[in-house]
Coordinates of C-alpha atoms in Angstrom, one line a residue:
X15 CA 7.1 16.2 18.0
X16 CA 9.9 16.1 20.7
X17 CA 11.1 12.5 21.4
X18 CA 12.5 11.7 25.1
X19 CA 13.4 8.7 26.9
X20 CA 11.6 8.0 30.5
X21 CA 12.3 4.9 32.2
X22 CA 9.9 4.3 35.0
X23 CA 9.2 1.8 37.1
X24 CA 5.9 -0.1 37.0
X25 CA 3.5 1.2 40.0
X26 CA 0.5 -0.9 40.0
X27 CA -2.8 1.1 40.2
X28 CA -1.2 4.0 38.8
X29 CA -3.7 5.9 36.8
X30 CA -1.8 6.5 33.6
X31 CA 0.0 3.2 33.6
X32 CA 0.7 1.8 30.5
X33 CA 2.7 0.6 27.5
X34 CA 4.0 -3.1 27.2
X35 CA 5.2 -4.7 30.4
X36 CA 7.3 -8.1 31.1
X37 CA 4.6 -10.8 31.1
X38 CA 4.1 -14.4 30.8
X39 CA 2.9 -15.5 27.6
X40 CA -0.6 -16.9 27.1
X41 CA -1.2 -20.0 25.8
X42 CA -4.6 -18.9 24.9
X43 CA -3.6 -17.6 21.0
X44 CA -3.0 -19.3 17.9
X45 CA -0.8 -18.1 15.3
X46 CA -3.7 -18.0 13.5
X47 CA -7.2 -18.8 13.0
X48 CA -10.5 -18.0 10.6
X49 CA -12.9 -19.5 12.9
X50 CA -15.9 -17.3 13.2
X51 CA -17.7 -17.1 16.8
X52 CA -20.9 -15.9 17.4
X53 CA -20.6 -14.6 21.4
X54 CA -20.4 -11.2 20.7
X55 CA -20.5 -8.7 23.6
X56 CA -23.7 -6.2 23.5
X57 CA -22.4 -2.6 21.6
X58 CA -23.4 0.2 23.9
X59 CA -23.6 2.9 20.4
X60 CA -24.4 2.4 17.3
X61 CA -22.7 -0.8 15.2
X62 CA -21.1 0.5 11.9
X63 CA -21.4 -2.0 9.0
X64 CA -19.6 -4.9 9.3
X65 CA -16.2 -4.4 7.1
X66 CA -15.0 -6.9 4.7
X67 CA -12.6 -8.8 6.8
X68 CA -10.4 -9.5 4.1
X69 CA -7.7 -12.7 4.7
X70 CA -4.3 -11.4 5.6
X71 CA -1.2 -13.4 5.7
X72 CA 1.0 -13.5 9.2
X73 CA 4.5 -14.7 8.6
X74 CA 6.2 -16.5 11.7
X75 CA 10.3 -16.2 12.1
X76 CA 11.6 -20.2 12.4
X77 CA 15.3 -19.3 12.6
X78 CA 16.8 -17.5 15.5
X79 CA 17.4 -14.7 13.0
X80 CA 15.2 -13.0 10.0
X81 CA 17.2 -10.5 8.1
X82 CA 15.2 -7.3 6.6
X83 CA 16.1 -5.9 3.4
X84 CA 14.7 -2.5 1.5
X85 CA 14.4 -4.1 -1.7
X86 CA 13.5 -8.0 -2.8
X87 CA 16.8 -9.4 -3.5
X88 CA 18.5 -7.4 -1.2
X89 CA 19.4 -4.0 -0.3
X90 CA 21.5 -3.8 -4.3
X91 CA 24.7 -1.9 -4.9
X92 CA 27.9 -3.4 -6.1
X93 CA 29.0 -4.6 -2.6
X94 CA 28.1 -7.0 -0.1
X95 CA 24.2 -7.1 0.5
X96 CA 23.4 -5.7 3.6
X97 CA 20.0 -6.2 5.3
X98 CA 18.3 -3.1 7.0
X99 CA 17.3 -5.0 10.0
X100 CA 18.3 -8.2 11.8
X101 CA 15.7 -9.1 14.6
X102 CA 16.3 -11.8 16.1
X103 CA 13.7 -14.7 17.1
X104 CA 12.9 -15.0 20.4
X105 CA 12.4 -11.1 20.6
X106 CA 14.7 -9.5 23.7
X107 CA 11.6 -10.2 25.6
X108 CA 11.3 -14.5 24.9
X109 CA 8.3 -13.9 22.7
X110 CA 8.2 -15.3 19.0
X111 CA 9.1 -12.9 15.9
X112 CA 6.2 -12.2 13.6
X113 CA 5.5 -10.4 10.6
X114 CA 2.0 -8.9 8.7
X115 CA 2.4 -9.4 4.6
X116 CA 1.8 -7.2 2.7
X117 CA 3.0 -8.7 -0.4
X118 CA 4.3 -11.8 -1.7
X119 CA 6.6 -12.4 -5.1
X120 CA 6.7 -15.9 -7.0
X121 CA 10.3 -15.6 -6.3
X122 CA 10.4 -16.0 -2.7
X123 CA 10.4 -12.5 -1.1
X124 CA 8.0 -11.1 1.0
X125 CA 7.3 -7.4 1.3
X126 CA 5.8 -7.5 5.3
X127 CA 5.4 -4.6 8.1
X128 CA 8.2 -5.0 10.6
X129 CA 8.0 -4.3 14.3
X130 CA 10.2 -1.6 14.8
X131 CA 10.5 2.2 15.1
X132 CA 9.3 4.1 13.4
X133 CA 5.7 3.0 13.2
X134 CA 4.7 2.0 9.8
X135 CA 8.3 0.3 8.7
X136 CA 8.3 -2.1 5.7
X137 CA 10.8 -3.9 4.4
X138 CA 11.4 -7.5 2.4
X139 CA 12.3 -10.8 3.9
X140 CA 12.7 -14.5 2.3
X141 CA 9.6 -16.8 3.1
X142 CA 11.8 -19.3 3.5
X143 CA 12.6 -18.0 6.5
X144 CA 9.0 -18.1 8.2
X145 CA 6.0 -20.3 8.2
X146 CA 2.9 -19.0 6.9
X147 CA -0.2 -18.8 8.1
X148 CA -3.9 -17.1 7.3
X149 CA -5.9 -14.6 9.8
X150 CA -9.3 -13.2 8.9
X151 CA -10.4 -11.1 11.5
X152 CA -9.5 -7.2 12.2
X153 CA -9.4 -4.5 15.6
X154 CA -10.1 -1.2 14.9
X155 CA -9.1 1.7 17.2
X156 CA -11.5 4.9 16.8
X157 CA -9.7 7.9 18.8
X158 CA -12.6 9.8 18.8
X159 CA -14.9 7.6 19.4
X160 CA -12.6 6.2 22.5
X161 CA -14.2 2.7 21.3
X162 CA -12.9 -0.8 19.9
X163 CA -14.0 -2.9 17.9
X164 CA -12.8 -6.6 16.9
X165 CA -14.5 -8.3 13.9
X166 CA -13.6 -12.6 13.3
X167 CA -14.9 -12.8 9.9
X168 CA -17.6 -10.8 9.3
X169 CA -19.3 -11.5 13.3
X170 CA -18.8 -8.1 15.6
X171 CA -17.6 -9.6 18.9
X172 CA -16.5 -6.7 20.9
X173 CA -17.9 -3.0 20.5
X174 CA -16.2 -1.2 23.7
X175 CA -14.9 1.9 25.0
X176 CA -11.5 2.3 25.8
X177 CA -8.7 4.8 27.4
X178 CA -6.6 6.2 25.5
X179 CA -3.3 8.2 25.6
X180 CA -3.3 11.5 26.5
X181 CA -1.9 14.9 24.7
X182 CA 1.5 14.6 26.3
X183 CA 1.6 10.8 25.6
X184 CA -1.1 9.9 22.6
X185 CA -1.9 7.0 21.0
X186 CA -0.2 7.1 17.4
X187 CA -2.1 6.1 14.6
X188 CA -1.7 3.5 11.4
X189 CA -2.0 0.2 10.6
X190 CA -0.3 -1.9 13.2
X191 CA -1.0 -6.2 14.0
X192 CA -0.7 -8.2 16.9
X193 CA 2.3 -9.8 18.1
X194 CA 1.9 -10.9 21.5
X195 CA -1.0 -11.8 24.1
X196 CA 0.5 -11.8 27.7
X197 CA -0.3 -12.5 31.1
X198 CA 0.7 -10.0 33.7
X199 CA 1.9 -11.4 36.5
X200 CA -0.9 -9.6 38.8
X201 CA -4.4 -10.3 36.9
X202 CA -5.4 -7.6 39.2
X203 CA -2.8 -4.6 38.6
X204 CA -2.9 -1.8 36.4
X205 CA -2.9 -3.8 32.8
X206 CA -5.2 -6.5 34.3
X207 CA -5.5 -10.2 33.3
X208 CA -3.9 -9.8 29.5
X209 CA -1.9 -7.8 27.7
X210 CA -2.6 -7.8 23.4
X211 CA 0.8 -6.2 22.4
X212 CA 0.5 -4.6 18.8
X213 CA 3.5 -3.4 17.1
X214 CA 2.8 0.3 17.8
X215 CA 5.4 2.4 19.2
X216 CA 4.9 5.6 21.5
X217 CA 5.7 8.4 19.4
X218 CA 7.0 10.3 22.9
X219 CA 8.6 7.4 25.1
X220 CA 10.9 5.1 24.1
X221 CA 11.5 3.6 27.1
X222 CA 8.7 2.7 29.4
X223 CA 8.2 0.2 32.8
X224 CA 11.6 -1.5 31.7
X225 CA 10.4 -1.8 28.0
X226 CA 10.9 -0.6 24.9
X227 CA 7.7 1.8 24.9
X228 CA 5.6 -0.5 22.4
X229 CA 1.7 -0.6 23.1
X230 CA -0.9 -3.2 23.9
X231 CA -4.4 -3.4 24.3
X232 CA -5.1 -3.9 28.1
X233 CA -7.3 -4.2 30.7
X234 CA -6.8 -1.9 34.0
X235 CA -7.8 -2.1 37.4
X236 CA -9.4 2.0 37.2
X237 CA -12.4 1.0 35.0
X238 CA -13.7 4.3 36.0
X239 CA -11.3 6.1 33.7
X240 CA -12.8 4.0 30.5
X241 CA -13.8 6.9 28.0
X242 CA -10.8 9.8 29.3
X243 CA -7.7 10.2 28.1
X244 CA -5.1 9.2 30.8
X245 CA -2.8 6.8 29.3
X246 CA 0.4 6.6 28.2
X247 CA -0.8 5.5 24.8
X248 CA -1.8 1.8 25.4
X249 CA -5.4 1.1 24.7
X250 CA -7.1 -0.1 28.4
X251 CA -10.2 -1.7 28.2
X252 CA -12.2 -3.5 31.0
X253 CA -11.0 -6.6 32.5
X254 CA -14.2 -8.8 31.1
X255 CA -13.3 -7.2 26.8
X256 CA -9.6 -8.0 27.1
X257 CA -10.4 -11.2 28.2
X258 CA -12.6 -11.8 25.5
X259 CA -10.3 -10.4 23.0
X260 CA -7.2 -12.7 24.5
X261 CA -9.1 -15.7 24.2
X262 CA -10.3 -15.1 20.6
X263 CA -7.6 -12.9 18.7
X264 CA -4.6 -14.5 16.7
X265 CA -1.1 -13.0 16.0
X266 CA -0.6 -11.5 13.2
X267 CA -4.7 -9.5 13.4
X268 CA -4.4 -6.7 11.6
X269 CA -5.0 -3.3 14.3
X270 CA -5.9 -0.1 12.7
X271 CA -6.1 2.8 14.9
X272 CA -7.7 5.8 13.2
X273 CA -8.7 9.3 14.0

């Protein structure tokens, strides 16, 4: 597939608006929380089975720096260790680092998805570098289906339909998490009242609307476009889901997107 970079600018009401814009955090999410909640939104198609929501670890950066190596102990060789990744914490944008584990050692490494390019990076860190925390609820992303859902525990609170990227511009696949729930600063523009940033990265457009071309989960102000395939990639749902979803999702929630 043919990468290219596109700045644009951010044109509200545009119909294929999308990935991540500069935002005002919310204070509406937690790093993390298992508490199950019972207002689920009425599904419109048939409700699969609920999954097992299985506990996942999120891992919070507490220094202004988290190295990333390839390996636990290090990235090896004879010479100076070297990590593959520094990111640094606040992120570029003012939002705090985070990390999904995938494994933990009794020796103080953990093996965690990192948000960077390209999608589906792993790498080690030390967890004396972050604070830990628990997350039992999941989002998945069914491209042919053009639907969301988000489970807390095992409860079903949002079944919707979405937007999603187009064939020039399409929404990538794989196992992502949130990192970020935003404000935009016009409740009524193009992304609507939140943003739910997830560490996916536009397979086309690395740079997008000032940004780095990472997606989110938002809501739009062309509800009429729900169910096509007009956006850059992000995931827009209507302005009522993504507030539900804001006010109930934690960082770290694991975000598959499949096929």
């Amino acid at each position: 597939m043919t990468r290219v970079v596109l700045v644009v600018a951010l044109v509200a009401g545009v119909a294929a608006g999308c990935s991540r814009s500069p935002a005002t955090p919310s204070a509406a999410p937690q790093v993390a929380r298992s508490t199950t909640t019972t207002t689920a939104a009425a599904p419109t198609t048939s409700v699969p089975a609920a999954p097992e929501v299985r506990e996942r670890i999120v891992a919070v950066a507490k220094i202004p720096q988290v190295a990333v190596y390839d390996a636990p102990g290090g990235n090896g060789g004879g010479g100076a260790v070297r990590p593959s990744h520094v990111l640094r914490n606040p992120t570029w944008e003012g939002y705090g680092l985070s990390f999904l584990v995938d494994e933990s050692r009794t020796d103080g490494w953990l093996k965690v998805n990192v948000p960077v390019r390209p999608n589906g990076t792993t790498g080690w860190i030390q967890s004396a570098d972050v604070d830990l925390a628990a997350v039992r609820a999941r989002v998945e992303i069914s491209l042919s289906q053009h639907r969301l859902r988000y489970w807390n525990g095992s409860s079903l609170l949002l079944d919707e339909p979405v937007a999603l990227g187009t064939s020039r511009t399409p929404t990538p696949t794989g196992s992502f998490f949130v990192d970020v729930v935003a404000k935009p600063p016009n409740p009524r523009g193009a992304y609507g009242p939140y943003q739910v940033s997830i560490t996916a990265f536009s397979d086309i457009l690395e740079r997008f609307a000032g940004g780095i071309g990472q997606l989110a989960i938002h809501g739009t102000n062309r509800p009429d476009l729900i169910g096509q395939n007009v956006s850059n990639g992000c995931i827009r749902v209507s302005n009522a889901a993504i507030t539900v979803l804001a006010e109930h999702v934690s960082i770290g929630t694991p975000v598959d997107i499949v096929a």
